[in-house]
Amino acid sequence: MSNIRDAIERKILESRRVRTIIAVVVLLVAAILIALAIKKALTRDLDLYVLLNAARRITFGIDIYSSPSPTGAYYLYLPFIAVLFVPFTFVAEQVAGIAWTLASILLIGWSLHAWIKLLAGERYSHLSAFEKWALHLLPIIFCFDAISSEIGNGQVNCLILATTVFAIRLGLRDSQLKSGILLGLAFVAKLLNAPVIAYHLFTRRFRPVVGAALALAIGILLPALFVGILRDLDYTSYWLSTIAFNGDLVSHRSGFAGNTSLAAVLFRLFSDIPAFVSNGVSYSVNIATIDGSVLRWAGPAVAILTLGWLGIYAYLYGSRRPLVSYFGGVALAFCLAPVMIPIAERPHFLMLLPAYAYASYVWIHLRLNGKPFYAFLIAAFVLSTLTLKVYVGDFLGNAFWTLGAPTWAAVCLAAAIFVAANRLKGGDLTAEE
């Protein structure tokens, strides 16, 4: 693949016409996708509207969990994120939808660019034009399904991603307590950055962890300004028991059909529950039947194993050069976010964007060589993209989704990061870093 990379770079750098065509195509595709996203915001129900419904309810003192929004979906988060979206309730829903769609695009774009600049550091200004283009486009290609789903559904994972990247940037500028506070607030909003906080703990970066703990308390108690301390604590208790630690994924309010987490895969493999429906016919992937009380522990077991994987990386590579010890570990933490959670849907895989950027950086700029690295990276792309219905049809698309193809893609990407760490730790590269 190094030869392919070099051949493409030569072709682009030697031909102004090729560079112009690429730029025009990228701009046209971006314009079309933005137009489609705005159209979706005007013509369909977005997940954002569930948050807005909860935000309105919390300001009027109405229970935010008891009944679904007009879209039919239940509010699934702590009250904190409903409070964050109160300002959006002062405008029409469609206006809020368009504003959030555009904000999502900006947040995703900024997150990717900021993360790449953090990876490159002072070297960023010395990257060739080809490298800059490749480092920004490849992660988008790898993560395109999640990005399109995030924007098209009006999700808030982009906010968690951007806040976490900004917190990391603050921490690298010696504002570690502030960094931790931002990490903690993002965690209260949605639990997706839990592995990032855990990695700081595993590598004995305690100030960000302390800041995160402080922010956790602030985020839980802040809604009390709207609903009072007792109602706020009731909300938190209900969320913990009914949503966060509800091990029955089949009856979970988030829905089961769209859940492609490893825990959900275990439910499908070891229960008689239909896995998916195609053309009106129900299909099962059951290989054995395990008691439901045991299956309820699938989510916690996967979470513990995932954090253990992260801990092993910290133990093996936590004292290496920063690119491996910190950036590689944080990239792995981003990568493991949708693997760890018991409910993983298409937009959640947006958290893989920094991991794909890291893998692209060590391949494109550092010219990391090695068949295992390439194999895992290609496998991640195949599992996350080429298993979609648009490529394989309705039946196979449902089957791959049911068996957790996007989550296994994240596992392959995590393995690629491990392989890269093993190669980078000794400077075993085909070119100087």
Coordinates of C-alpha atoms in Angstrom, one line a residue:
M1 CA 0.0 0.0 0.0
S2 CA 3.0 2.3 0.4
N3 CA 3.6 2.0 -3.3
I4 CA 0.0 2.9 -4.0
R5 CA 0.2 5.9 -1.7
D6 CA 3.4 7.1 -3.4
A7 CA 1.9 6.7 -6.9
I8 CA -1.2 8.6 -6.0
E9 CA 0.8 11.4 -4.4
R10 CA 3.0 11.7 -7.5
K11 CA 0.0 11.9 -9.8
I12 CA -1.7 14.6 -7.7
L13 CA 1.4 16.7 -7.2
E14 CA 2.5 16.5 -10.8
S15 CA -0.9 17.3 -12.4
R16 CA -2.6 20.6 -11.7
R17 CA -5.6 19.3 -13.7
V18 CA -6.0 16.3 -11.3
R19 CA -5.8 18.6 -8.3
T20 CA -8.5 20.9 -9.8
I21 CA -10.8 17.9 -10.6
I22 CA -10.5 16.6 -7.0
A23 CA -11.2 20.0 -5.5
V24 CA -14.3 20.5 -7.7
V25 CA -15.6 17.0 -7.0
V26 CA -15.1 17.5 -3.2
L27 CA -16.9 20.9 -3.3
L28 CA -19.8 19.6 -5.4
V29 CA -20.3 16.5 -3.2
A30 CA -20.1 18.7 -0.1
A31 CA -22.7 21.2 -1.5
I32 CA -25.0 18.3 -2.5
L33 CA -24.8 16.6 0.9
I34 CA -25.3 19.9 2.8
A35 CA -28.4 20.6 0.6
L36 CA -29.8 17.1 1.3
A37 CA -29.1 17.5 5.0
I38 CA -31.1 20.7 5.1
K39 CA -33.9 19.1 3.1
K40 CA -34.1 16.3 5.7
A41 CA -34.2 18.9 8.5
L42 CA -37.3 20.5 6.7
T43 CA -39.1 17.3 5.8
R44 CA -38.6 14.7 8.4
D45 CA -38.6 14.2 12.2
L46 CA -35.1 14.5 13.7
D47 CA -33.8 13.1 16.9
L48 CA -33.1 16.7 17.8
Y49 CA -36.9 17.2 18.2
V50 CA -36.9 14.6 21.0
L51 CA -34.4 16.8 22.9
L52 CA -36.4 19.9 22.2
N53 CA -39.5 18.3 23.5
A54 CA -37.6 17.4 26.7
A55 CA -36.2 20.9 26.9
R56 CA -39.7 22.4 26.8
R57 CA -41.0 19.9 29.3
I58 CA -38.2 20.6 31.8
T59 CA -38.9 24.4 31.6
F60 CA -42.6 23.8 32.4
G61 CA -42.0 21.2 35.1
I62 CA -43.4 18.3 33.1
D63 CA -41.9 14.8 33.5
I64 CA -39.3 14.3 30.7
Y65 CA -39.3 10.5 30.8
S66 CA -42.9 9.4 31.2
S67 CA -44.2 9.8 27.7
P68 CA -42.7 9.9 24.2
S69 CA -42.2 13.0 22.1
P70 CA -44.6 13.7 19.2
T71 CA -42.0 11.8 17.0
G72 CA -42.8 8.7 19.0
A73 CA -39.3 8.4 20.6
Y74 CA -38.5 8.6 24.3
Y75 CA -36.0 10.9 25.9
L76 CA -33.0 8.7 26.9
Y77 CA -30.5 11.0 28.5
L78 CA -29.8 12.7 31.8
P79 CA -31.7 16.0 32.3
F80 CA -28.5 18.0 31.7
I81 CA -28.6 17.7 27.9
A82 CA -32.3 18.9 27.9
V83 CA -31.2 22.0 29.8
L84 CA -28.4 22.6 27.2
F85 CA -31.0 22.7 24.4
V86 CA -33.5 25.0 26.1
P87 CA -32.3 28.0 23.9
F88 CA -33.3 26.1 20.8
T89 CA -36.9 26.0 22.1
F90 CA -37.4 29.7 21.5
V91 CA -37.4 29.2 17.7
A92 CA -39.6 27.1 15.4
E93 CA -38.5 23.4 15.3
Q94 CA -37.6 23.6 11.6
V95 CA -35.4 26.6 12.2
A96 CA -33.8 24.8 15.1
G97 CA -33.4 21.7 12.8
I98 CA -31.6 23.7 10.1
A99 CA -29.4 25.5 12.6
W100 CA -28.4 22.2 14.3
T101 CA -27.8 20.5 11.0
L102 CA -25.4 23.3 10.0
A103 CA -23.8 23.3 13.5
S104 CA -23.3 19.5 13.3
I105 CA -21.4 19.9 10.0
L106 CA -19.2 22.6 11.5
L107 CA -18.6 20.6 14.7
I108 CA -17.6 17.5 12.8
G109 CA -15.3 19.4 10.4
W110 CA -13.7 21.3 13.3
S111 CA -13.2 18.1 15.3
L112 CA -11.4 16.4 12.5
H113 CA -9.2 19.3 11.6
A114 CA -8.3 20.1 15.2
W115 CA -7.5 16.5 15.9
I116 CA -5.2 16.2 12.9
K117 CA -3.4 19.4 13.9
L118 CA -2.9 18.0 17.4
L119 CA -1.5 14.8 15.9
A120 CA 0.9 16.6 13.6
G121 CA 1.9 19.3 16.1
E122 CA 4.6 21.6 14.8
R123 CA 4.9 19.3 11.7
Y124 CA 1.5 20.3 10.4
S125 CA 2.8 23.3 8.5
H126 CA 5.4 21.0 6.8
L127 CA 2.8 18.5 5.6
S128 CA 2.5 18.4 1.8
A129 CA -0.7 19.5 0.1
F130 CA -1.3 15.8 -0.7
E131 CA -0.9 14.8 2.9
K132 CA -3.3 17.5 4.2
W133 CA -6.0 16.5 1.7
A134 CA -5.5 12.8 2.4
L135 CA -5.6 13.2 6.1
H136 CA -8.9 15.1 6.0
L137 CA -10.6 13.1 3.3
L138 CA -9.7 9.5 4.2
P139 CA -11.3 9.6 7.7
I140 CA -14.5 11.0 6.2
I141 CA -14.5 8.2 3.6
F142 CA -14.0 5.6 6.3
C143 CA -16.6 7.1 8.6
F144 CA -19.0 8.4 6.0
D145 CA -22.0 6.3 7.0
A146 CA -21.8 7.4 10.6
I147 CA -21.3 11.1 9.6
S148 CA -24.3 11.1 7.2
S149 CA -26.4 9.4 9.8
E150 CA -25.4 11.8 12.5
I151 CA -26.2 14.9 10.4
G152 CA -29.3 13.4 8.7
N153 CA -30.9 12.4 12.1
G154 CA -30.0 15.5 14.0
Q155 CA -28.0 13.6 16.6
V156 CA -25.8 15.1 19.3
N157 CA -22.7 12.8 19.1
C158 CA -21.0 15.6 17.2
L159 CA -21.2 17.8 20.2
I160 CA -19.7 15.1 22.4
L161 CA -16.9 14.6 19.9
A162 CA -16.1 18.3 19.5
T163 CA -16.2 18.9 23.3
T164 CA -13.9 16.0 23.9
V165 CA -11.4 17.1 21.2
F166 CA -11.4 20.6 22.6
A167 CA -10.8 19.2 26.1
I168 CA -7.8 17.2 24.8
R169 CA -6.4 20.4 23.2
L170 CA -6.8 22.3 26.5
G171 CA -5.1 19.5 28.4
L172 CA -2.1 19.6 26.1
R173 CA -1.8 23.3 26.8
D174 CA -1.4 22.6 30.6
S175 CA -5.0 23.4 31.4
Q176 CA -5.6 19.9 32.6
L177 CA -8.3 20.6 35.3
K178 CA -10.3 22.6 32.7
S179 CA -9.8 19.8 30.3
G180 CA -11.2 17.4 32.8
I181 CA -14.2 19.6 33.5
L182 CA -15.1 19.6 29.8
L183 CA -14.6 15.9 29.5
G184 CA -16.9 15.4 32.5
L185 CA -19.6 17.7 31.1
A186 CA -19.5 15.8 27.8
F187 CA -19.8 12.6 29.7
V188 CA -22.9 13.8 31.6
A189 CA -24.5 14.8 28.2
K190 CA -23.8 11.4 26.7
L191 CA -21.5 8.6 28.0
L192 CA -19.6 8.1 24.7
N193 CA -16.3 9.6 25.9
A194 CA -16.1 7.4 29.0
P195 CA -13.1 5.5 27.5
V196 CA -11.2 8.7 27.0
I197 CA -11.6 9.6 30.7
A198 CA -10.7 6.1 31.6
Y199 CA -7.5 6.2 29.5
H200 CA -6.4 9.3 31.4
L201 CA -6.9 7.4 34.6
F202 CA -5.0 4.3 33.4
T203 CA -2.0 6.5 32.4
R204 CA -2.1 8.4 35.8
R205 CA -3.2 11.7 34.4
F206 CA -5.2 12.4 37.5
R207 CA -6.0 16.1 37.2
P208 CA -8.3 15.6 34.2
V209 CA -10.0 12.8 36.0
V210 CA -10.6 15.0 39.1
G211 CA -12.0 17.7 36.8
A212 CA -14.3 15.2 35.2
A213 CA -15.6 14.0 38.5
L214 CA -16.3 17.6 39.5
A215 CA -18.1 18.3 36.3
L216 CA -20.1 15.1 36.8
A217 CA -21.5 16.5 40.0
I218 CA -22.2 19.9 38.4
G219 CA -23.9 18.3 35.4
I220 CA -26.2 16.1 37.5
L221 CA -27.2 19.0 39.8
L222 CA -27.5 21.8 37.3
P223 CA -31.0 20.8 36.2
A224 CA -32.1 21.4 39.8
L225 CA -32.2 25.1 38.9
F226 CA -35.2 24.2 36.7
V227 CA -37.0 21.4 38.5
G228 CA -35.7 21.5 42.1
I229 CA -33.3 19.2 43.8
L230 CA -35.7 16.4 44.6
R231 CA -37.2 16.1 41.1
D232 CA -33.6 16.3 39.7
L233 CA -32.5 13.4 41.9
D234 CA -35.7 11.4 40.9
Y235 CA -34.8 11.9 37.3
T236 CA -31.2 10.7 37.9
S237 CA -32.4 7.7 39.8
Y238 CA -34.9 6.8 37.1
W239 CA -32.3 7.2 34.3
L240 CA -29.9 4.9 36.1
S241 CA -32.4 2.2 36.8
T242 CA -34.5 2.3 33.7
I243 CA -32.1 3.4 30.9
A244 CA -28.4 3.2 31.9
F245 CA -28.4 -0.1 33.8
N246 CA -31.4 -1.8 32.1
G247 CA -29.8 -5.0 30.9
D248 CA -32.8 -6.1 28.9
L249 CA -31.9 -4.7 25.5
V250 CA -34.9 -6.3 23.8
S251 CA -37.4 -4.2 25.8
H252 CA -35.2 -1.2 26.1
R253 CA -36.8 2.1 25.2
S254 CA -34.1 2.8 22.6
G255 CA -35.3 -0.1 20.5
F256 CA -33.6 -3.4 19.6
A257 CA -33.7 -3.6 15.8
G258 CA -31.3 -0.7 15.3
N259 CA -28.9 -1.8 18.0
T260 CA -25.7 -3.3 16.5
S261 CA -23.6 -3.4 19.8
L262 CA -21.7 -6.5 20.8
A263 CA -24.2 -7.0 23.7
A264 CA -27.1 -6.9 21.3
V265 CA -25.3 -9.4 19.1
L266 CA -25.0 -11.8 22.1
F267 CA -28.7 -11.4 22.7
R268 CA -29.5 -12.4 19.1
L269 CA -27.1 -15.3 19.1
F270 CA -28.2 -16.8 22.5
S271 CA -31.9 -16.2 22.6
D272 CA -34.8 -17.2 20.4
I273 CA -35.7 -13.5 19.6
P274 CA -36.0 -12.8 15.8
A275 CA -32.8 -11.1 14.7
F276 CA -34.3 -9.1 11.8
V277 CA -37.1 -8.9 9.3
S278 CA -36.6 -8.8 5.5
N279 CA -39.5 -8.7 3.0
G280 CA -41.9 -9.5 5.8
V281 CA -40.1 -12.6 6.9
S282 CA -38.5 -12.9 10.3
Y283 CA -35.0 -14.5 10.6
S284 CA -33.1 -15.8 13.5
V285 CA -29.3 -16.2 14.1
N286 CA -29.7 -18.2 17.3
I287 CA -27.0 -20.8 17.9
A288 CA -27.9 -21.7 21.5
T289 CA -30.3 -20.4 24.2
I290 CA -29.1 -18.9 27.4
D291 CA -31.3 -17.8 30.3
G292 CA -32.4 -14.1 30.1
S293 CA -31.1 -13.3 33.6
V294 CA -27.6 -14.3 32.3
L295 CA -27.9 -12.3 29.1
R296 CA -28.7 -9.2 31.1
W297 CA -25.0 -9.2 32.1
A298 CA -23.8 -9.1 28.4
G299 CA -23.6 -5.2 28.4
P300 CA -21.5 -4.9 31.7
A301 CA -19.3 -7.9 30.6
V302 CA -18.5 -6.2 27.2
A303 CA -17.8 -2.9 29.0
I304 CA -15.4 -4.5 31.4
L305 CA -13.6 -6.3 28.6
T306 CA -13.4 -3.2 26.5
L307 CA -11.9 -1.1 29.4
G308 CA -9.5 -4.0 30.1
W309 CA -8.4 -3.8 26.4
L310 CA -7.7 -0.1 26.9
G311 CA -5.9 -0.8 30.2
I312 CA -3.6 -3.3 28.4
Y313 CA -2.7 -0.6 25.8
A314 CA -1.9 1.8 28.6
Y315 CA 0.3 -0.8 30.3
L316 CA 2.2 -1.8 27.2
Y317 CA 2.6 1.6 25.5
G318 CA 1.8 4.3 28.1
S319 CA 5.4 5.2 28.6
R320 CA 6.4 5.4 24.9
R321 CA 6.7 8.5 22.7
P322 CA 3.6 10.8 22.9
L323 CA 2.3 9.8 19.4
V324 CA 1.9 6.3 20.7
S325 CA 1.4 6.7 24.5
Y326 CA -1.1 9.5 24.4
F327 CA -2.5 10.1 20.9
G328 CA -2.6 6.4 20.1
G329 CA -4.3 5.6 23.4
V330 CA -6.8 8.4 23.0
A331 CA -7.5 7.3 19.4
L332 CA -8.1 3.8 20.8
A333 CA -10.4 5.2 23.4
F334 CA -12.5 7.0 20.8
C335 CA -12.5 3.8 18.8
L336 CA -13.7 1.7 21.7
A337 CA -16.6 4.0 22.6
P338 CA -19.2 2.4 20.4
V339 CA -17.8 -1.1 21.3
M340 CA -18.2 -0.5 25.1
I341 CA -21.8 0.8 25.1
P342 CA -24.7 -1.7 25.2
I343 CA -26.7 0.4 22.6
A344 CA -24.8 1.2 19.4
E345 CA -26.6 2.7 16.5
R346 CA -25.3 4.2 13.2
P347 CA -24.6 7.8 14.5
H348 CA -22.6 6.5 17.5
F349 CA -19.8 5.3 15.2
L350 CA -19.0 9.0 14.5
M351 CA -16.7 8.6 17.5
L352 CA -14.4 6.5 15.3
L353 CA -13.5 9.6 13.3
P354 CA -10.3 10.5 15.4
A355 CA -9.3 6.8 15.3
Y356 CA -9.5 6.7 11.5
A357 CA -7.6 10.0 11.4
Y358 CA -4.9 8.5 13.6
A359 CA -4.6 5.4 11.4
S360 CA -4.5 7.7 8.3
Y361 CA -1.8 9.8 9.8
V362 CA 0.6 6.9 10.6
W363 CA 0.0 5.5 7.1
I364 CA 0.1 8.7 5.0
H365 CA 2.6 10.8 6.9
L366 CA 4.7 8.3 8.8
R367 CA 4.4 5.7 6.0
L368 CA 3.9 2.9 8.5
N369 CA 4.4 -0.4 6.7
G370 CA 3.1 -3.8 7.5
K371 CA 0.5 -6.3 6.2
P372 CA -1.3 -6.7 9.6
F373 CA -1.9 -3.0 9.9
Y374 CA -3.2 -2.8 6.3
A375 CA -5.3 -5.9 6.8
F376 CA -7.1 -4.6 9.9
L377 CA -7.6 -1.2 8.3
I378 CA -9.1 -2.7 5.1
A379 CA -11.3 -5.1 7.2
A380 CA -12.6 -2.1 9.2
F381 CA -13.6 -0.3 5.9
V382 CA -15.2 -3.4 4.5
L383 CA -17.2 -4.2 7.6
S384 CA -18.4 -0.6 8.2
T385 CA -19.1 0.4 4.6
L386 CA -19.3 -2.5 2.2
T387 CA -21.9 -4.4 4.3
L388 CA -24.5 -1.6 4.0
K389 CA -27.8 -2.3 2.2
V390 CA -26.8 0.0 -0.7
Y391 CA -24.0 -2.4 -1.6
V392 CA -25.3 -5.9 -0.6
G393 CA -29.1 -5.5 -0.7
D394 CA -31.8 -5.6 2.0
F395 CA -31.3 -9.2 3.2
L396 CA -27.6 -9.2 3.6
G397 CA -27.5 -5.7 4.8
N398 CA -29.9 -6.6 7.7
A399 CA -27.9 -9.8 8.4
F400 CA -24.6 -8.0 8.6
W401 CA -26.1 -5.3 10.8
T402 CA -27.7 -7.9 13.1
L403 CA -24.3 -9.6 13.5
G404 CA -22.7 -6.3 14.5
A405 CA -20.6 -5.5 11.3
P406 CA -20.0 -1.9 12.3
T407 CA -19.0 -2.8 15.8
W408 CA -16.6 -5.5 14.5
A409 CA -15.2 -2.8 12.2
A410 CA -14.4 -0.8 15.3
V411 CA -12.7 -3.8 16.8
C412 CA -10.6 -4.2 13.6
L413 CA -9.7 -0.5 13.7
A414 CA -8.7 -0.9 17.4
A415 CA -6.5 -3.9 16.4
A416 CA -4.9 -1.7 13.7
I417 CA -4.0 0.9 16.3
F418 CA -2.4 -1.8 18.5
V419 CA -0.3 -3.0 15.5
A420 CA 0.7 0.6 14.8
A421 CA 1.7 1.1 18.4
N422 CA 3.9 -2.0 18.3
R423 CA 5.6 -0.7 15.1
L424 CA 5.9 2.9 16.2
K425 CA 7.3 2.2 19.7
G426 CA 10.7 1.2 18.2
G427 CA 10.7 3.5 15.2
D428 CA 10.4 0.6 12.8
L429 CA 9.1 2.6 9.9
T430 CA 9.8 2.8 6.2
A431 CA 10.6 6.5 6.6
E432 CA 11.9 8.7 9.3
E433 CA 9.2 10.2 11.6

